[in-house]
CSV table of C-alpha atoms in Angstrom, one decimal:
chain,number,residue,atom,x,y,z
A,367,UNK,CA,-69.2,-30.3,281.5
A,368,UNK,CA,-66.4,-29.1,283.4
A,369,UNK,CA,-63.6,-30.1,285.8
A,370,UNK,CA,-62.2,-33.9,286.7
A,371,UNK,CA,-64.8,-34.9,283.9
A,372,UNK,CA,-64.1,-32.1,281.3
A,373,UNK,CA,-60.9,-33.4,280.5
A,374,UNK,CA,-62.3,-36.8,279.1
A,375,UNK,CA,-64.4,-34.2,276.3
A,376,UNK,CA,-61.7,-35.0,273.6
A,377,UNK,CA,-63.4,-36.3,270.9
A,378,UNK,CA,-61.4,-38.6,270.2
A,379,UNK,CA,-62.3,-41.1,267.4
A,380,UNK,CA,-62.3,-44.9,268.5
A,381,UNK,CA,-59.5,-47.2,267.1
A,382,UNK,CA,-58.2,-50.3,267.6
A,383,UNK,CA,-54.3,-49.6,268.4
A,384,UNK,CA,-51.1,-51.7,268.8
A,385,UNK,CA,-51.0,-52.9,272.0
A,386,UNK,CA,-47.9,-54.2,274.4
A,387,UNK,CA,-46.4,-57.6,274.1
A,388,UNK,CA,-49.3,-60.3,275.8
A,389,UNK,CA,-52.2,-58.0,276.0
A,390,UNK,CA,-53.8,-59.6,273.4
A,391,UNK,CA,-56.3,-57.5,270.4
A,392,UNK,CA,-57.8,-55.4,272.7
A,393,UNK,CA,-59.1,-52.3,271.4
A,394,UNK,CA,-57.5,-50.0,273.6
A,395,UNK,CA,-58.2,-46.3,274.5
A,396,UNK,CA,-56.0,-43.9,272.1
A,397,UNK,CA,-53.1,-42.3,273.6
A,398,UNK,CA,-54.0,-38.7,273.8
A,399,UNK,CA,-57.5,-39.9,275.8
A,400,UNK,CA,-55.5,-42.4,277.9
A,401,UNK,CA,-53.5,-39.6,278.9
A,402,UNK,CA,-56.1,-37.6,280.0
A,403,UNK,CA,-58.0,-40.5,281.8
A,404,UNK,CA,-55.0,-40.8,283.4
A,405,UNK,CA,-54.5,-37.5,284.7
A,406,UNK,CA,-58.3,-37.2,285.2
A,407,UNK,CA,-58.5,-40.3,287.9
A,408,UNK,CA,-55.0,-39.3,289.2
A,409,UNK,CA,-56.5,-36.0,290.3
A,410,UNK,CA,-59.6,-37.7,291.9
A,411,UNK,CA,-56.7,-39.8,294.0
A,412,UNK,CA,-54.9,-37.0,294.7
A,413,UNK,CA,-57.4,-34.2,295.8
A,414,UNK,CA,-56.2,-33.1,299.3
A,415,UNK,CA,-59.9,-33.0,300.8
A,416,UNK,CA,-60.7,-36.1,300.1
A,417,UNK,CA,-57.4,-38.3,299.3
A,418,UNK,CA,-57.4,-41.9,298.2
A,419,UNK,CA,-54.4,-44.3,299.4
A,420,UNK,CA,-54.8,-46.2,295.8
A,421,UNK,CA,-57.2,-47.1,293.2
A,422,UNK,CA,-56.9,-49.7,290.5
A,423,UNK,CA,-59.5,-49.5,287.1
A,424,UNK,CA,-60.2,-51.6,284.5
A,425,UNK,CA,-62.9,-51.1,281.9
A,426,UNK,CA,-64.0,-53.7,278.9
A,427,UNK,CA,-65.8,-52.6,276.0
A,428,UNK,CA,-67.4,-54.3,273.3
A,429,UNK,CA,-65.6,-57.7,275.2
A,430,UNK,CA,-62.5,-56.7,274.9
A,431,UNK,CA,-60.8,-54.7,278.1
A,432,UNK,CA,-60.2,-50.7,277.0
A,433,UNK,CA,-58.1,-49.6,279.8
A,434,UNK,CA,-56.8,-50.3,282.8
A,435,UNK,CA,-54.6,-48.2,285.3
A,436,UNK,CA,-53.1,-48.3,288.8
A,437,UNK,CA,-52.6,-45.4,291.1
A,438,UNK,CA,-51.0,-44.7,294.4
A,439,UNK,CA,-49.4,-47.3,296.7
A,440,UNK,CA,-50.2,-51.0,297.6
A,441,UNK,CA,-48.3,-49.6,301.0
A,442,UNK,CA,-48.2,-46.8,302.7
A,443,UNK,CA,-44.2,-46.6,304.5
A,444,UNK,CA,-42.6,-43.5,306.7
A,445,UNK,CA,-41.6,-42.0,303.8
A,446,UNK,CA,-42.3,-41.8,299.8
A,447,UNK,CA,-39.2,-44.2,299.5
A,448,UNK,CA,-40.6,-46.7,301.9
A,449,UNK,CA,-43.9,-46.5,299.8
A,450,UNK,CA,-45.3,-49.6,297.3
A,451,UNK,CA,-47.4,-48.6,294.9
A,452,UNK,CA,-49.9,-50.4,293.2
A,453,UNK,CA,-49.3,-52.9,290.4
A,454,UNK,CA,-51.5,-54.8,287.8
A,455,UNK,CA,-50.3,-57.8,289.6
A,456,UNK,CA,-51.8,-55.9,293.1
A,457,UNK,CA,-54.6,-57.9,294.9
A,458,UNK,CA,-57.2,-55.9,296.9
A,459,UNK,CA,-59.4,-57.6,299.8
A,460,UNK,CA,-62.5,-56.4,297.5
A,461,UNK,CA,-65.3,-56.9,300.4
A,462,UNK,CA,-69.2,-57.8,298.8
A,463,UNK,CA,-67.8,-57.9,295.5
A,464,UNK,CA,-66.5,-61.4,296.9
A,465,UNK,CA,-70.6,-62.4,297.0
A,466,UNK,CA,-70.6,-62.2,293.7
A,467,UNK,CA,-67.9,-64.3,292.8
A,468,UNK,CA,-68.8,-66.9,295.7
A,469,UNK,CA,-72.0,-67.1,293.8
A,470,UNK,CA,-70.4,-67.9,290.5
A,471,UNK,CA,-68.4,-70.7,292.3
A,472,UNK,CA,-71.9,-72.0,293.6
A,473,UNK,CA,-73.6,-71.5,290.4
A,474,UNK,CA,-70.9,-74.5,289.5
A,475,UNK,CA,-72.9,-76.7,292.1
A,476,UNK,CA,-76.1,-76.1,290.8
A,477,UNK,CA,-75.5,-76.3,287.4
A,478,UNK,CA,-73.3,-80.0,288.4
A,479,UNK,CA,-76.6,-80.9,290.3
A,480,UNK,CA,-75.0,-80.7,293.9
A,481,UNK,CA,-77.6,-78.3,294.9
A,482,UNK,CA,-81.0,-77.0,294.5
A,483,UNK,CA,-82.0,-73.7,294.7
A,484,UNK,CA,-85.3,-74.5,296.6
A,485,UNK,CA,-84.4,-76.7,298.8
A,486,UNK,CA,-84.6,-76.3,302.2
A,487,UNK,CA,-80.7,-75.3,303.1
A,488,UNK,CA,-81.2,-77.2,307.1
A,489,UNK,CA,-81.4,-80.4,304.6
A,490,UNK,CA,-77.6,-79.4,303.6
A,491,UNK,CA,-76.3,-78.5,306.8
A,492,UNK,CA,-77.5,-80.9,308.5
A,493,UNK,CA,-79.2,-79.4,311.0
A,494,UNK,CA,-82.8,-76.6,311.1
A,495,UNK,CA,-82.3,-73.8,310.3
A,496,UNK,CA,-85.8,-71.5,310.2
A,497,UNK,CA,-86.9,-68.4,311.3
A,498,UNK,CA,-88.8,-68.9,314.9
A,499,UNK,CA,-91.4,-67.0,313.7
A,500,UNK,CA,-91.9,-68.7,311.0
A,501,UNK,CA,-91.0,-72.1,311.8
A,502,UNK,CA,-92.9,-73.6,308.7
A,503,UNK,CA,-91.4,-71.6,305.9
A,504,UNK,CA,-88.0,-73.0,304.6
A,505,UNK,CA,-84.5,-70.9,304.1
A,506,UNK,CA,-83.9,-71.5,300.1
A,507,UNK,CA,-80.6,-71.0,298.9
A,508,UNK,CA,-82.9,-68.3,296.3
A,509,UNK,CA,-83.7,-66.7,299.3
A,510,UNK,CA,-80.4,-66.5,300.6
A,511,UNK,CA,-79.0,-65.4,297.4
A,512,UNK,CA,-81.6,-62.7,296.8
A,513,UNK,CA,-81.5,-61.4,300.5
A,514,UNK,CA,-85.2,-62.1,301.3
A,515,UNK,CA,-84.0,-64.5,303.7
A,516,UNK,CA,-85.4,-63.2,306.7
A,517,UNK,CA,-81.5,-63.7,308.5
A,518,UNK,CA,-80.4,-60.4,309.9
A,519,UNK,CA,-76.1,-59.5,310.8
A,520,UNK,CA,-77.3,-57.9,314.6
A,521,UNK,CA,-76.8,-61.6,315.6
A,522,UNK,CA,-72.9,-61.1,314.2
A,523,UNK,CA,-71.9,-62.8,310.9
A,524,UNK,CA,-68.6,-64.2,311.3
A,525,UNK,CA,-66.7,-66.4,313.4
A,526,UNK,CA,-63.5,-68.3,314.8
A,527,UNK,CA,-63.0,-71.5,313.3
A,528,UNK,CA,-63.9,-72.8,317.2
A,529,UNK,CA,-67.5,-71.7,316.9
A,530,UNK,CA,-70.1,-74.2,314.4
A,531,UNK,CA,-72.8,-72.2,312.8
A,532,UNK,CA,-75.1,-74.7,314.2
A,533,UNK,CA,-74.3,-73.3,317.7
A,534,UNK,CA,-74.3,-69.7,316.9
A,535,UNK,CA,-78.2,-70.3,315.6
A,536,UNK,CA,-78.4,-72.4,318.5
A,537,UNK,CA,-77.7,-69.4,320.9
A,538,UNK,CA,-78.2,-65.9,318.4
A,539,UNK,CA,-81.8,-65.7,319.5
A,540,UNK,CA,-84.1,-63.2,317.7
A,541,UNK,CA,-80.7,-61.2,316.8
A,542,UNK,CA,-80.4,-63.5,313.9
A,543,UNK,CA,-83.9,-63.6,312.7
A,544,UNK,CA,-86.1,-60.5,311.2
A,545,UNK,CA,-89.3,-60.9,313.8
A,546,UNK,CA,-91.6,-59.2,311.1
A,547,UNK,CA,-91.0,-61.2,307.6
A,548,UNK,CA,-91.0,-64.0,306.6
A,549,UNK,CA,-88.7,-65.8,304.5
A,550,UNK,CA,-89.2,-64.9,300.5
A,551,UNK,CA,-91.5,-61.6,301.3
A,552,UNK,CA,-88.8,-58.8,302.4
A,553,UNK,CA,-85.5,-57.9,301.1
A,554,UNK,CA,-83.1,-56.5,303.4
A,555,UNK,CA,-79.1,-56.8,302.7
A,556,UNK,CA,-77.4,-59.6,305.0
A,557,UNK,CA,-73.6,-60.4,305.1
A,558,UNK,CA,-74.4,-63.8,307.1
A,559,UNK,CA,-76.9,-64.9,304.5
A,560,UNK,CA,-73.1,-66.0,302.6
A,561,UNK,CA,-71.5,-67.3,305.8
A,562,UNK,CA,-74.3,-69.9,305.1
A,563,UNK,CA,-74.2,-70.6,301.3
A,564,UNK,CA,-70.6,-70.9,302.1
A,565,UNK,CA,-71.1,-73.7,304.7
A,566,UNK,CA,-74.0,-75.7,302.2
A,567,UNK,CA,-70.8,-75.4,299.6
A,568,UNK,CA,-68.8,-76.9,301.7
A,569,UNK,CA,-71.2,-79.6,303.4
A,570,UNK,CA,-72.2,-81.0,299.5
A,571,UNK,CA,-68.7,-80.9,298.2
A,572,UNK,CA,-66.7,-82.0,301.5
A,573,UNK,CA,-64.2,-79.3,300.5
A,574,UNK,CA,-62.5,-76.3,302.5
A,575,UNK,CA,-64.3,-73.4,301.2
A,576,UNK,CA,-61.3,-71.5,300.3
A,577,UNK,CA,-59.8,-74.4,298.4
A,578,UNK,CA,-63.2,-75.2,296.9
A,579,UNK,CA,-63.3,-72.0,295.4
A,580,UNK,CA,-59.9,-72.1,293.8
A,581,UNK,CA,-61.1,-75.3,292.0
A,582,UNK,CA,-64.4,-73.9,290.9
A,583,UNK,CA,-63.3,-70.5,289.7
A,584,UNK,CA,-59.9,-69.1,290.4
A,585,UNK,CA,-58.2,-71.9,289.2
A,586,UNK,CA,-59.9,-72.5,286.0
A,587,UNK,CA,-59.0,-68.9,284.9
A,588,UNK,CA,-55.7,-68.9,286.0
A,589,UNK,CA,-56.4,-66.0,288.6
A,590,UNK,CA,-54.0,-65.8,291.6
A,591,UNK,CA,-55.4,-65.0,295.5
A,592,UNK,CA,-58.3,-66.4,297.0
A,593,UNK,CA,-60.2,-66.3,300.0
A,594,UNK,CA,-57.2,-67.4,302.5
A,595,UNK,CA,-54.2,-65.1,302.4
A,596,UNK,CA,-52.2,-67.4,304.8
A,597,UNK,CA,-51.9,-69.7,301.9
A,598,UNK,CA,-50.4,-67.0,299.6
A,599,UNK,CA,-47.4,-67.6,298.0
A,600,UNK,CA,-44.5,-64.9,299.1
A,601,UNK,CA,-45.1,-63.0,296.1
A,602,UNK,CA,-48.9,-62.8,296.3
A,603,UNK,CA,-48.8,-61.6,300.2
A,604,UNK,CA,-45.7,-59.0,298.7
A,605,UNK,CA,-48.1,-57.3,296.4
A,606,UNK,CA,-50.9,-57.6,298.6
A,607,UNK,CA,-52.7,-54.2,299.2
A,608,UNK,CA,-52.8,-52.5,302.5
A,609,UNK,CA,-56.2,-51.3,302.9
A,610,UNK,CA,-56.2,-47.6,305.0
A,611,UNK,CA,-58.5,-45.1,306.2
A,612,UNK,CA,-57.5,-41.4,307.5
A,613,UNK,CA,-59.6,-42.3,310.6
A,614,UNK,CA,-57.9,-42.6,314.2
A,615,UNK,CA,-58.5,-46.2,315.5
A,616,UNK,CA,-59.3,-44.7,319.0
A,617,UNK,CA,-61.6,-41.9,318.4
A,618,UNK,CA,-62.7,-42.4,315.1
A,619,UNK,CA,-62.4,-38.9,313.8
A,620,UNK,CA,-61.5,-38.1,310.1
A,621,UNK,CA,-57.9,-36.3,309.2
A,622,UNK,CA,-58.0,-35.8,305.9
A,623,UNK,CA,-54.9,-34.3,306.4
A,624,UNK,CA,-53.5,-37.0,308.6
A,625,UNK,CA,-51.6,-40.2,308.2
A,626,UNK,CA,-53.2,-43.1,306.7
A,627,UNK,CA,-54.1,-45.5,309.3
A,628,UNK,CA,-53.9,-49.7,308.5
A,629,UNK,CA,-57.2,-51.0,308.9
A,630,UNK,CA,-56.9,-54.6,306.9
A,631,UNK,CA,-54.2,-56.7,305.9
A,632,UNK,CA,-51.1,-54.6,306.7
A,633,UNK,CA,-49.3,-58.0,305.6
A,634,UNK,CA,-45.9,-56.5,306.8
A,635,UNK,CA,-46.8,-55.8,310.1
A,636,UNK,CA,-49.0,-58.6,311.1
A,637,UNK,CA,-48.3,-61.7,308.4
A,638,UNK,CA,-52.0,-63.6,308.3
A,639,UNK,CA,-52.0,-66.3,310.4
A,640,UNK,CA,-53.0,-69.9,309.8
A,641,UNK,CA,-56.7,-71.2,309.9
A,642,UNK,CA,-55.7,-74.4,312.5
A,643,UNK,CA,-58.7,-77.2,313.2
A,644,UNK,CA,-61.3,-76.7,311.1
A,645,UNK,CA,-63.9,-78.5,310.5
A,646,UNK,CA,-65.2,-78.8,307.1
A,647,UNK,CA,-68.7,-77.8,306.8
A,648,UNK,CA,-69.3,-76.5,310.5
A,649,UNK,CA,-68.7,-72.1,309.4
A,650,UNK,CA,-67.4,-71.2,306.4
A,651,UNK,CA,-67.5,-68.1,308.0
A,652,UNK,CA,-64.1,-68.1,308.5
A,653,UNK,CA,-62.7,-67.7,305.2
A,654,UNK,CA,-65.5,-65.3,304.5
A,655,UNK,CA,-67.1,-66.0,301.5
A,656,UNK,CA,-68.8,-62.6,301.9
A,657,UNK,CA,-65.9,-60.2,301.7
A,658,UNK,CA,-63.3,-61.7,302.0
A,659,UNK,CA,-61.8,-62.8,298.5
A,660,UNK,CA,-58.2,-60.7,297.4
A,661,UNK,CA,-58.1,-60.7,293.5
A,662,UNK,CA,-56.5,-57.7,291.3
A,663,UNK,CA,-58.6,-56.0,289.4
A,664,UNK,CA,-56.6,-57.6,285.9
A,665,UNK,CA,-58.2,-60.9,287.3
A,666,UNK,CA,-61.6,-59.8,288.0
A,667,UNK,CA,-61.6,-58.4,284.2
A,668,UNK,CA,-60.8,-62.1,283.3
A,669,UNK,CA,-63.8,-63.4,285.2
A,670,UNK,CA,-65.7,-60.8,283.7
A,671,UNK,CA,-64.7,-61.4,280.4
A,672,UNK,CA,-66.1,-65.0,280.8
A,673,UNK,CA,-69.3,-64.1,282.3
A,674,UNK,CA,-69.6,-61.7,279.1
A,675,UNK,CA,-68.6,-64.5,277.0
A,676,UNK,CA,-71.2,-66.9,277.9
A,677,UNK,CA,-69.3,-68.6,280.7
A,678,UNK,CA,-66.3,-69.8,277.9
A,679,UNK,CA,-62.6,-68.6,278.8
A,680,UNK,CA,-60.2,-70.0,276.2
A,681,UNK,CA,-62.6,-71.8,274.4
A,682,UNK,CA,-63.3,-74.0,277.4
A,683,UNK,CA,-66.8,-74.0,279.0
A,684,UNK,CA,-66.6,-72.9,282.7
A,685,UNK,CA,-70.2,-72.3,283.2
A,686,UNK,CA,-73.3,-72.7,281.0
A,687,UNK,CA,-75.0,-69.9,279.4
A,688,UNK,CA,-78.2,-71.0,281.1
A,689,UNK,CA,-76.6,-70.8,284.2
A,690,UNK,CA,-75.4,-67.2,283.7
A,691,UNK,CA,-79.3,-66.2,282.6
A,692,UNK,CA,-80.4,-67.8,285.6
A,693,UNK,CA,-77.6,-66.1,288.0
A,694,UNK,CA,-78.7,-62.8,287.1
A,695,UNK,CA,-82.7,-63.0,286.1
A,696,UNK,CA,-84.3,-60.6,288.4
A,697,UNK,CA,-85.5,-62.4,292.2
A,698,UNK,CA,-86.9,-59.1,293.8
A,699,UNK,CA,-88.0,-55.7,293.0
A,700,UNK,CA,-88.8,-53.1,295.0
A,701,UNK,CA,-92.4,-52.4,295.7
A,702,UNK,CA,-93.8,-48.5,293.9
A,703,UNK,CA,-94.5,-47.8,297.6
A,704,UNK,CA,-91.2,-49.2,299.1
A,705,UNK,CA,-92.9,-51.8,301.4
A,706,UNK,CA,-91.5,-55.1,300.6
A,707,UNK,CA,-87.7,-54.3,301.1
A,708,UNK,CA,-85.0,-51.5,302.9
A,709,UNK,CA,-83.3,-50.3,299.5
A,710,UNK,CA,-80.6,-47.8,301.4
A,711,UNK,CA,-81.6,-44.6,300.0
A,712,UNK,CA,-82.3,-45.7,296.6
A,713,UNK,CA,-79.6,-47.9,296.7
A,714,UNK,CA,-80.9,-51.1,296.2
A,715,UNK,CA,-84.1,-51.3,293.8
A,716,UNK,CA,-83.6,-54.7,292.4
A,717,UNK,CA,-81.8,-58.2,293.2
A,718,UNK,CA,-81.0,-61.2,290.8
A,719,UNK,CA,-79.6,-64.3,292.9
A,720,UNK,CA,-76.0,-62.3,294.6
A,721,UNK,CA,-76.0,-59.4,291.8
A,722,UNK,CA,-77.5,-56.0,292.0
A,723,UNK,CA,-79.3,-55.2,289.4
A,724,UNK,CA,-78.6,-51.0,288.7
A,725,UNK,CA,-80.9,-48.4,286.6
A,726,UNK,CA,-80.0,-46.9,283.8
A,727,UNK,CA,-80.5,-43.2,285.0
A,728,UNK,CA,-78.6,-41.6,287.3
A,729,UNK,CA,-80.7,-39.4,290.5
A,730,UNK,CA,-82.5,-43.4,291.5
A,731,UNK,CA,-80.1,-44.3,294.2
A,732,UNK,CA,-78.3,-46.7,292.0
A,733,UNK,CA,-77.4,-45.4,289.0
A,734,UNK,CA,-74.0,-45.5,288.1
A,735,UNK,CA,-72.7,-42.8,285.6
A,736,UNK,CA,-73.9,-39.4,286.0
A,737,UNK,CA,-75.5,-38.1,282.5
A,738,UNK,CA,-75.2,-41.5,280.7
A,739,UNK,CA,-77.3,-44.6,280.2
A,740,UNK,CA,-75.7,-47.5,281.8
A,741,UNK,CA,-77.9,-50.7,282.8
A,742,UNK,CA,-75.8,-52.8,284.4
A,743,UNK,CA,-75.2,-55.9,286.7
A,744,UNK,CA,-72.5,-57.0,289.2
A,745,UNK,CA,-72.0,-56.5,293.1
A,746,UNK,CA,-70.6,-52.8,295.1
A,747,UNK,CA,-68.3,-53.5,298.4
A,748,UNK,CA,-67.3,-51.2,301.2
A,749,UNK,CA,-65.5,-52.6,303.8
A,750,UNK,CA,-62.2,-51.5,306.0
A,751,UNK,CA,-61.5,-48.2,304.0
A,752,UNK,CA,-61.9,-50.5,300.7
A,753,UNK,CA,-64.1,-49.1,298.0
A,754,UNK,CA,-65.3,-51.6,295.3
A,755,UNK,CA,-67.4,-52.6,291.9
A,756,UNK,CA,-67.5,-54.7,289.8
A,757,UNK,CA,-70.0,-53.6,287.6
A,758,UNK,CA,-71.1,-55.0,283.3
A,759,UNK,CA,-73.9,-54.7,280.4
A,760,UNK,CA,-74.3,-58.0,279.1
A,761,UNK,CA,-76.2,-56.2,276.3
A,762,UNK,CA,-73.4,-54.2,274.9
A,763,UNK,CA,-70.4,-56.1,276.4
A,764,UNK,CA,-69.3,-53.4,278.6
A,765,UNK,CA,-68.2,-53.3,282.1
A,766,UNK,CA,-66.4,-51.7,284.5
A,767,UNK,CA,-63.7,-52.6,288.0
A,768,UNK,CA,-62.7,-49.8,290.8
A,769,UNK,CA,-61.0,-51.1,293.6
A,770,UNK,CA,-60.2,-48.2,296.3
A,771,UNK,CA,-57.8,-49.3,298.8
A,772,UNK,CA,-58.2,-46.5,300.9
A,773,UNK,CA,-60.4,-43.4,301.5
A,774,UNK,CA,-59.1,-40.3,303.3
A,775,UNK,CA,-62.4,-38.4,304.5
A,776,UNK,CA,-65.8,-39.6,306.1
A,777,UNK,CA,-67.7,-41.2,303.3
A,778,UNK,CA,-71.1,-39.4,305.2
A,779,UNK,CA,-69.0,-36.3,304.5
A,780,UNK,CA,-69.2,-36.5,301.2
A,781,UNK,CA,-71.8,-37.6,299.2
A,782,UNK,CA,-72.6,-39.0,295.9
A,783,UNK,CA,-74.3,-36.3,293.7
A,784,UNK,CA,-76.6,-38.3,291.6
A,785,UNK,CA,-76.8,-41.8,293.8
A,786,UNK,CA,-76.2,-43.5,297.0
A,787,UNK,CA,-72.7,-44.1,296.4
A,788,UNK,CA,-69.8,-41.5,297.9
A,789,UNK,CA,-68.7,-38.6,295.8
A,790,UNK,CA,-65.5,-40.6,295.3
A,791,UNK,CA,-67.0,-43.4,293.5
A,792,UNK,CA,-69.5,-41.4,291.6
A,793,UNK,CA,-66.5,-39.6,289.7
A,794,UNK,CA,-64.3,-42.4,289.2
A,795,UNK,CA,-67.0,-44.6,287.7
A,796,UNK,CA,-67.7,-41.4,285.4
A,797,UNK,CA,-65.0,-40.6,284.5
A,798,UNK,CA,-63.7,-44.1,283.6
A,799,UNK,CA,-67.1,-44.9,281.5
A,800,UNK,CA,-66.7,-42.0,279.7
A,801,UNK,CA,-62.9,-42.3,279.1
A,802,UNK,CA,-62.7,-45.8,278.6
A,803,UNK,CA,-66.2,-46.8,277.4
A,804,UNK,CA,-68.4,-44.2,275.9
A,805,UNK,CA,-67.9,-43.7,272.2
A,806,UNK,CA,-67.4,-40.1,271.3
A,807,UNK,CA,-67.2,-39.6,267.0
């Protein structure tokens, strides 16, 4: 193998090494591989065809996290000297990774009792909420959760604090609704199916979504961020990442060579405003509960570590082991012939309840290390120039977090090799399981 991935070829023996003050026993990557893991996912940043405003990694083996780095800046000023780059402290707007960790806060519920996973979610809300062409079959919070829903994002999937979800299905029409499937037969990826679950969380618990979630899961694990950054302290919006693409607003054409272009929480120059008369319950939509969580990648290796762990984080019992099995048992699988779900190229083959479930081979659509065999769990995002995953084995106690806040040249440009994913993630998710995870004696 040569090139960005050559480097990593060291064979270097695995040892558990002093680490700094803080960082607990981890069994960290020796120096002389760090360094080249380093300079290997520097160089994927840095290539001039395809830049990358930042990137921040973090990789766990065996339990224990391996490595983790930060590259470019958080924000991009006139000059180098206006720049901010990237800390561990850094917290990314980390798109449909934010499914996943909705659905760990909900998993809470269920496991409490609060809700059902087959129940009919209009008995939540409050109001019916079926498919008109299938008015007899019932919306599940399974089938919400496995995206065999039948709901559809043509209709739009989020929206002001001024607009109830009950209204928007009131008017949305067939826009909302797949006309062909019904509920629990077809899988096809929906953003709105979470503008929903997030709603039924807040209708059972009587809690703002974005304050409910802080209790259920950021809290416990002492992670900072959250799904509402107008409630940020000064120091969270500070080192909140600007999230860019090399794309003209106007035209939409690509510079790779250009400037980078604010797409998403340019926190200097437009502070978040204020969420003002909402009502609890009525679209939870606006704190989006699909994408719209802002975590660092240090704090999704936390909530990682727990899921790993069996739902325990210093030795108390966030979530029952039970709980975890259920979350990620398998809810759909694509058909040999393809006919019971859109997979995306390959992309999507199998579903648990808000977790991908990935192949172990690269060349499927979803594999997620070229050469290596990787079965894995967790949740990708793409959203606003933001590249994500969040991505672990349960079986060996390995995992892996990218967070790109910002990609330089059109993704349809350049694409992945061995999968549906860009180029851009195919190499770093490489190069950091094979620096950072893959034993080489």
């Amino acid at each position: 193998m040569t090139g960005l991935l050559g480097l990593l070829l060291l064979g270097t023996t695995w040892t558990a090494l002093a680490t700094p003050p803080g960082s607990g026993t981890e069994p960290r990557v020796p120096h002389a591989q760090q360094r080249a893991l380093d300079a290997a996912l520097s160089a994927i940043v840095d290539d001039p065809a395809h830049p990358l405003a930042s990137l921040s990694v973090l990789a766990i083996r065996h339990g224990k996290v391996s490595y983790q780095q930060q590259f470019g800046y958080r924000h991009i000023g006139a000059t180098p000297a206006d720049s901010l780059p990237v800390t561990p402290a850094t917290l990314f707007r980390i798109a449909s990774v934010s499914k996943m960790m909705t659905t760990v806060g909900l998993m809470r519920l269920v496991e409490q009792g609060k809700l059902s996973l087959d129940q009919d979610v209009g008995i939540y809300l409050g109001f019916s909420l079926r498919n008109p062409h299938f008015p007899q079959q019932a919306l599940t919070l399974r089938s919400l959760l496995s995206h065999t829903s039948s709901l559809r994002d043509a209709g739009g999937y989020a929206w002001g604090p001024e607009r109830s979800l009950r209204d928007v299905f009131t008017a949305g029409g067939d826009a909302m609704w797949d006309t062909a499937a019904a509920p629990g037969s077809y899988f096809t990826y929906s953003n709105l199916n979470w503008g929903v679950i997030g709603t039924v969380m807040e209708k059972v618990t009587g809690e703002r979504f974005d304050l409910l979630m802080r209790r259920l899961l950021l809290d416990p694990l002492d992670v900072r961020g959250g799904y509402n950054p107008a409630a940020f302290s000064k120091e969270e919006l500070a080192n909140t990442a600007t999230l860019y693409r090399k794309r003209t607003l106007e035209t939409e054409q690509w510079r790779p060579h250009g400037p980078w272009i604010a797409q998403a929480d340019d926190v200097y120059q437009r502070p978040p405003a204020g969420i003002e008369r909402y009502v609890i319950g009525s679209n939870a939509t606006v704190f989006s509960p699909t994408g719209g969580l802002r975590i660092s990648a240090a704090d999704l290796g936390k909530i990682m570590q727990m899921l790993l762990d069996g739902g325990r984080h210093q030795g108390k019992q966030l979530l029952q082991p039970a709980s975890i099995a259920l979350m990620f048992a398998r809810q759909w699988q694509l058909a040999p012939d393809g006919g019971n779900g859109n997979s995306e190229q390959g992309l999507y083959r199998a579903w648990g309840l808000g977790n991908q479930q990935f192949d172990a081979l690269a060349g499927r659509g979803n594999g997620l290390v070229e050469g290596a065999s990787f079965t894995a769990v967790g949740h990708l995002g793409d959203a606003y120039g933001l590249v994500s995953a969040f991505v672990l084995d349960f079986k060996n106690k390995n995992g892996m977090v990218m967070l790109v806040g910002g990609t330089g040249s059109d993704p349809a440009q350049y694409p992945g090799t061995y999968s549906a994913m860009g180029r851009s993630e195919e190499l770093i998710l490489t190069t950091l399981y094979r620096g950072a995870i893959d034993k080489h004696e």
